[in-house]
PDB file of C-alpha atoms in Angstrom:
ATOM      1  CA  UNK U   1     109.345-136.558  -3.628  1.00 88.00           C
ATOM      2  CA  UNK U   2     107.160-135.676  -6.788  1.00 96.00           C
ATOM      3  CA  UNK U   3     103.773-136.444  -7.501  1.00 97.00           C
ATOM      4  CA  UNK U   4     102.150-138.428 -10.623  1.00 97.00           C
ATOM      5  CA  UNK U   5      98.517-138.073 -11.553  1.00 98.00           C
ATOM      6  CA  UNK U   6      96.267-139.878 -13.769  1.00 98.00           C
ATOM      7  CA  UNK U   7      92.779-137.946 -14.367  1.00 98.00           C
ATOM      8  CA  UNK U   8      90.101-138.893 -15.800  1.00 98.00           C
ATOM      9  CA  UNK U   9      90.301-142.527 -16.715  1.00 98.00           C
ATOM     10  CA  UNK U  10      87.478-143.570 -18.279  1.00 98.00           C
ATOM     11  CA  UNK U  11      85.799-147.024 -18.229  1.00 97.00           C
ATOM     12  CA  UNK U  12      82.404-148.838 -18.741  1.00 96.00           C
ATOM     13  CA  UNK U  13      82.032-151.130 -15.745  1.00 95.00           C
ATOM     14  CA  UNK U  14      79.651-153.468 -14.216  1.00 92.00           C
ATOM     15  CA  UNK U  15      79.706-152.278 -10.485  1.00 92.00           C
ATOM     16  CA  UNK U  16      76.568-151.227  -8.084  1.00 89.00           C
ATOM     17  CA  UNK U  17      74.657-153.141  -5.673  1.00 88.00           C
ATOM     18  CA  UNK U  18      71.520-153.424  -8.085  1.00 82.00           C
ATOM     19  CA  UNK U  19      71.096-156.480  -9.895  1.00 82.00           C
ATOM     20  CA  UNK U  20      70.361-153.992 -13.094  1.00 82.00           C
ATOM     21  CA  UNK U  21      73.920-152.761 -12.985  1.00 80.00           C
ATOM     22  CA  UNK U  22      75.668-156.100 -13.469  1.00 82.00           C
ATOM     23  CA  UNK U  23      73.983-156.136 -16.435  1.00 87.00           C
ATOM     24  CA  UNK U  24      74.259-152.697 -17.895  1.00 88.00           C
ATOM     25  CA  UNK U  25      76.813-151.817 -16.541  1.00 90.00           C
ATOM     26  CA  UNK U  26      78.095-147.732 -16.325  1.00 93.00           C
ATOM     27  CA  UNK U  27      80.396-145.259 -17.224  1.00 96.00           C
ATOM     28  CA  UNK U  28      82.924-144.716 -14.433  1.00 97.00           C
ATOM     29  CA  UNK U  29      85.659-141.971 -14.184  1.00 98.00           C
ATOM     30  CA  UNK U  30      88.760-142.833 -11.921  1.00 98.00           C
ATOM     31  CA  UNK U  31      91.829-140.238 -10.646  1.00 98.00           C
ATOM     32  CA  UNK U  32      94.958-141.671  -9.716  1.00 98.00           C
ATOM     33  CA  UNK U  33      97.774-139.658  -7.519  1.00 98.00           C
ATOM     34  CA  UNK U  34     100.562-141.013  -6.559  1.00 98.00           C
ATOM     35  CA  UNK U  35     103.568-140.234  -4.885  1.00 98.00           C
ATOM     36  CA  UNK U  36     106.951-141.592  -5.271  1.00 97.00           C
ATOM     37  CA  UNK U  37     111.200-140.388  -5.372  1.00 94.00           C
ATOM     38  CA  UNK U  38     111.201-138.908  -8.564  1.00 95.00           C
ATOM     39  CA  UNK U  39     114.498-137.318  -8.312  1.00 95.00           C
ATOM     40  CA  UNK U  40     116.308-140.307 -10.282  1.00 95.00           C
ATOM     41  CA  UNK U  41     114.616-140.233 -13.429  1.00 95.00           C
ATOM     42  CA  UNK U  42     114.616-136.728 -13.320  1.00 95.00           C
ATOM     43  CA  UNK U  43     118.642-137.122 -13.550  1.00 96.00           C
ATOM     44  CA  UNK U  44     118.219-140.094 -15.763  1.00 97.00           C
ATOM     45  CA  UNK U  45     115.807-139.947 -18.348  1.00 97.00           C
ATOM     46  CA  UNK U  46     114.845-143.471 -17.983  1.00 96.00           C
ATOM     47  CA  UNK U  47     111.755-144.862 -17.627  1.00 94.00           C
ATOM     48  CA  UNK U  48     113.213-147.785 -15.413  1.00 94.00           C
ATOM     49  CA  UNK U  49     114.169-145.281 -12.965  1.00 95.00           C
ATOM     50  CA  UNK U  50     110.299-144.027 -12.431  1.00 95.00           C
ATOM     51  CA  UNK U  51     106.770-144.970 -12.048  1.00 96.00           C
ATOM     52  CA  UNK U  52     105.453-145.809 -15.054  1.00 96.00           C
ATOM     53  CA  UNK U  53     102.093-144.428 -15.773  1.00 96.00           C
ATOM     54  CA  UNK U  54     100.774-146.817 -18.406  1.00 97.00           C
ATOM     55  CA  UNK U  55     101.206-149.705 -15.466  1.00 98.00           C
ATOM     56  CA  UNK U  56      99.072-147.596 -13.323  1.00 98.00           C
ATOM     57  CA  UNK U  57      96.369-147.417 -15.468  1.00 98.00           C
ATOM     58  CA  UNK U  58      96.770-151.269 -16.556  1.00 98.00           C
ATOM     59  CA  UNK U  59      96.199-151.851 -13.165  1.00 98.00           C
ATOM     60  CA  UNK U  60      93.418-149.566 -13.217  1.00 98.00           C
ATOM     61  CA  UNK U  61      91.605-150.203 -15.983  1.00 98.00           C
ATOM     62  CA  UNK U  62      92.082-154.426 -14.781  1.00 98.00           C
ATOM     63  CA  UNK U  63      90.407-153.454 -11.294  1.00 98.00           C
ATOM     64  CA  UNK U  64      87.441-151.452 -12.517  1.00 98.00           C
ATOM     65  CA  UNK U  65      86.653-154.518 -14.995  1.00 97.00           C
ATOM     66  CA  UNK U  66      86.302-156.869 -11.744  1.00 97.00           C
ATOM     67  CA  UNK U  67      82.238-156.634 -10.694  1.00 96.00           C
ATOM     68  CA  UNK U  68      82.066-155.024  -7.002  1.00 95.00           C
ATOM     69  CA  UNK U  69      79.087-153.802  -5.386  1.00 94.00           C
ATOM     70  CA  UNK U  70      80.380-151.200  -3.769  1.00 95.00           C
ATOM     71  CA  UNK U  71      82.975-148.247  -5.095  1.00 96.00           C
ATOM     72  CA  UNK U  72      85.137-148.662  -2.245  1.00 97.00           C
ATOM     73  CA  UNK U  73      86.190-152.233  -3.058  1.00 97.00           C
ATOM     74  CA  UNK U  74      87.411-151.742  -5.901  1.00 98.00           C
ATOM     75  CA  UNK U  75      89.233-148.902  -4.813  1.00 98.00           C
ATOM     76  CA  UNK U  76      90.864-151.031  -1.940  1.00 98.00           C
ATOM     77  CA  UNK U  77      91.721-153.355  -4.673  1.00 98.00           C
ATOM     78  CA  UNK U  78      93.323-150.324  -7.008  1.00 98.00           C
ATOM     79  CA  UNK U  79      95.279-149.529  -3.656  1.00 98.00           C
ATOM     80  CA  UNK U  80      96.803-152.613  -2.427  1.00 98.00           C
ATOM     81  CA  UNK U  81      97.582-154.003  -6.015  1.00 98.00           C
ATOM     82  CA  UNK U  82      99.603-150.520  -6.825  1.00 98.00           C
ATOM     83  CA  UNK U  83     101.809-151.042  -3.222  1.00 98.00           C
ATOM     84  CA  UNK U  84     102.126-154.594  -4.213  1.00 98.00           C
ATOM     85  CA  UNK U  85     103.350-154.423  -7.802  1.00 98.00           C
ATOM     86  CA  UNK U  86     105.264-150.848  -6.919  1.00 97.00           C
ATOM     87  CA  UNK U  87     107.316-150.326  -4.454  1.00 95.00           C
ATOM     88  CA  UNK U  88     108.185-147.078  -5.188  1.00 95.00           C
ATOM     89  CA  UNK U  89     104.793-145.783  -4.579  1.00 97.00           C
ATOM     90  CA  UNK U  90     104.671-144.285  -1.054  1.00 97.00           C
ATOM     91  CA  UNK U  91     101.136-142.581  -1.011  1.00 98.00           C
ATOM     92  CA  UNK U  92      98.214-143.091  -2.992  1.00 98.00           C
ATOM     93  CA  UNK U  93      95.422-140.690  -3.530  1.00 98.00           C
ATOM     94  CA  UNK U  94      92.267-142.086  -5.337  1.00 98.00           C
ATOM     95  CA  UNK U  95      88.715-141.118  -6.932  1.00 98.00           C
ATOM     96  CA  UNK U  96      86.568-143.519  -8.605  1.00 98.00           C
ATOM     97  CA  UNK U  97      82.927-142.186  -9.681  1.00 97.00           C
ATOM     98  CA  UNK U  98      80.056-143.590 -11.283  1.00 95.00           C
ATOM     99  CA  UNK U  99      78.380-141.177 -14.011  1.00 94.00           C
ATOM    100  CA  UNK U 100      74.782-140.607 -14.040  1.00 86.00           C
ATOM    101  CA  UNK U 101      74.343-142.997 -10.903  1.00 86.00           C
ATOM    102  CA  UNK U 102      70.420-144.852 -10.803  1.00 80.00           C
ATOM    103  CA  UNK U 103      69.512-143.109  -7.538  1.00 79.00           C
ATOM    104  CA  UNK U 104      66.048-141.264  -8.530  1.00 81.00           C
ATOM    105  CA  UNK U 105      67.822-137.760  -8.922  1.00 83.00           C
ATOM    106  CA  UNK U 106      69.418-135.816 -11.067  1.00 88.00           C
ATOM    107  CA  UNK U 107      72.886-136.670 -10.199  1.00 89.00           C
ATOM    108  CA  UNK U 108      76.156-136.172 -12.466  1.00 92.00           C
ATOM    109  CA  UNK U 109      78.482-138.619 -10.406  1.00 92.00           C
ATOM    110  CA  UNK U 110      78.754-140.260  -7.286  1.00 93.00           C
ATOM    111  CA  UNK U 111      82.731-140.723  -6.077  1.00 96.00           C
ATOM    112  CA  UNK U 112      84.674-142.241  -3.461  1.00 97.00           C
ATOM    113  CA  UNK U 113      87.972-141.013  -2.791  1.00 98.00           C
ATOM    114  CA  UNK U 114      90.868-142.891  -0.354  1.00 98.00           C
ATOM    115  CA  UNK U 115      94.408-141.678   0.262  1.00 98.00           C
ATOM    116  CA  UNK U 116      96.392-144.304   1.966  1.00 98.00           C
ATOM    117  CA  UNK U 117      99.773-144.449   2.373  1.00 97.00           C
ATOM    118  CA  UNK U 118     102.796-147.238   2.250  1.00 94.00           C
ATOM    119  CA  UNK U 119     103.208-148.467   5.971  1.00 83.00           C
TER     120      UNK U 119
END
């Protein structure tokens, strides 16, 4: 098994339960983990043979642009679209925060974070 991670993947995106933030919108900061057989490509060299980390973050960056009230939605959606499209993926770990969250504090992020894993 080997582990791939994605940190830090920025996005401006419309979610919250406030009407303001479907308007607004706000910066969002996502980490991906994910763990798959990595022992091919290791041999290989191929990319064919591996997860490929740009499709995670397509799939990423597609999900957080989808309005959802609440954080773990869109994670759920992040999750089931990665087992679904690849099958090589047997555990996914997952943080999606919202920057500077409108709560009436001084907050730096509010996250989220799932780990779920192929059944």
């Amino acid at each position: 098994m080997g582990t791939i991670k994605l940190k830090n993947i920025r996005t401006f995106s419309y979610h919250g339960c406030l009407v303001e933030e479907s308007k607004i919108g706000s910066d969002y900061r996502v980490d991906l983990e994910i763990k798959a057989d990595l022992r091919k490509s290791m041999q290989t060299d191929e990319l064919a043979d591996t997860v490929d980390y740009v499709h995670l973050n397509k799939i990423v960056m597609e999900e957080m642009a989808i309005r959802s009230k609440l954080l773990e939605h869109v994670a759920q959606r992040i999750v089931v679209r990665t087992f679904a499209e690849l099958p090589e993926v047997s555990r996914i770990k997952l943080s999606v925060a919202k920057i500077n969250p409108p709560i009436g504090g001084d907050v730096a992020s509010v996250a989220i974070e799932v780990e779920e894993y192929r059944t």
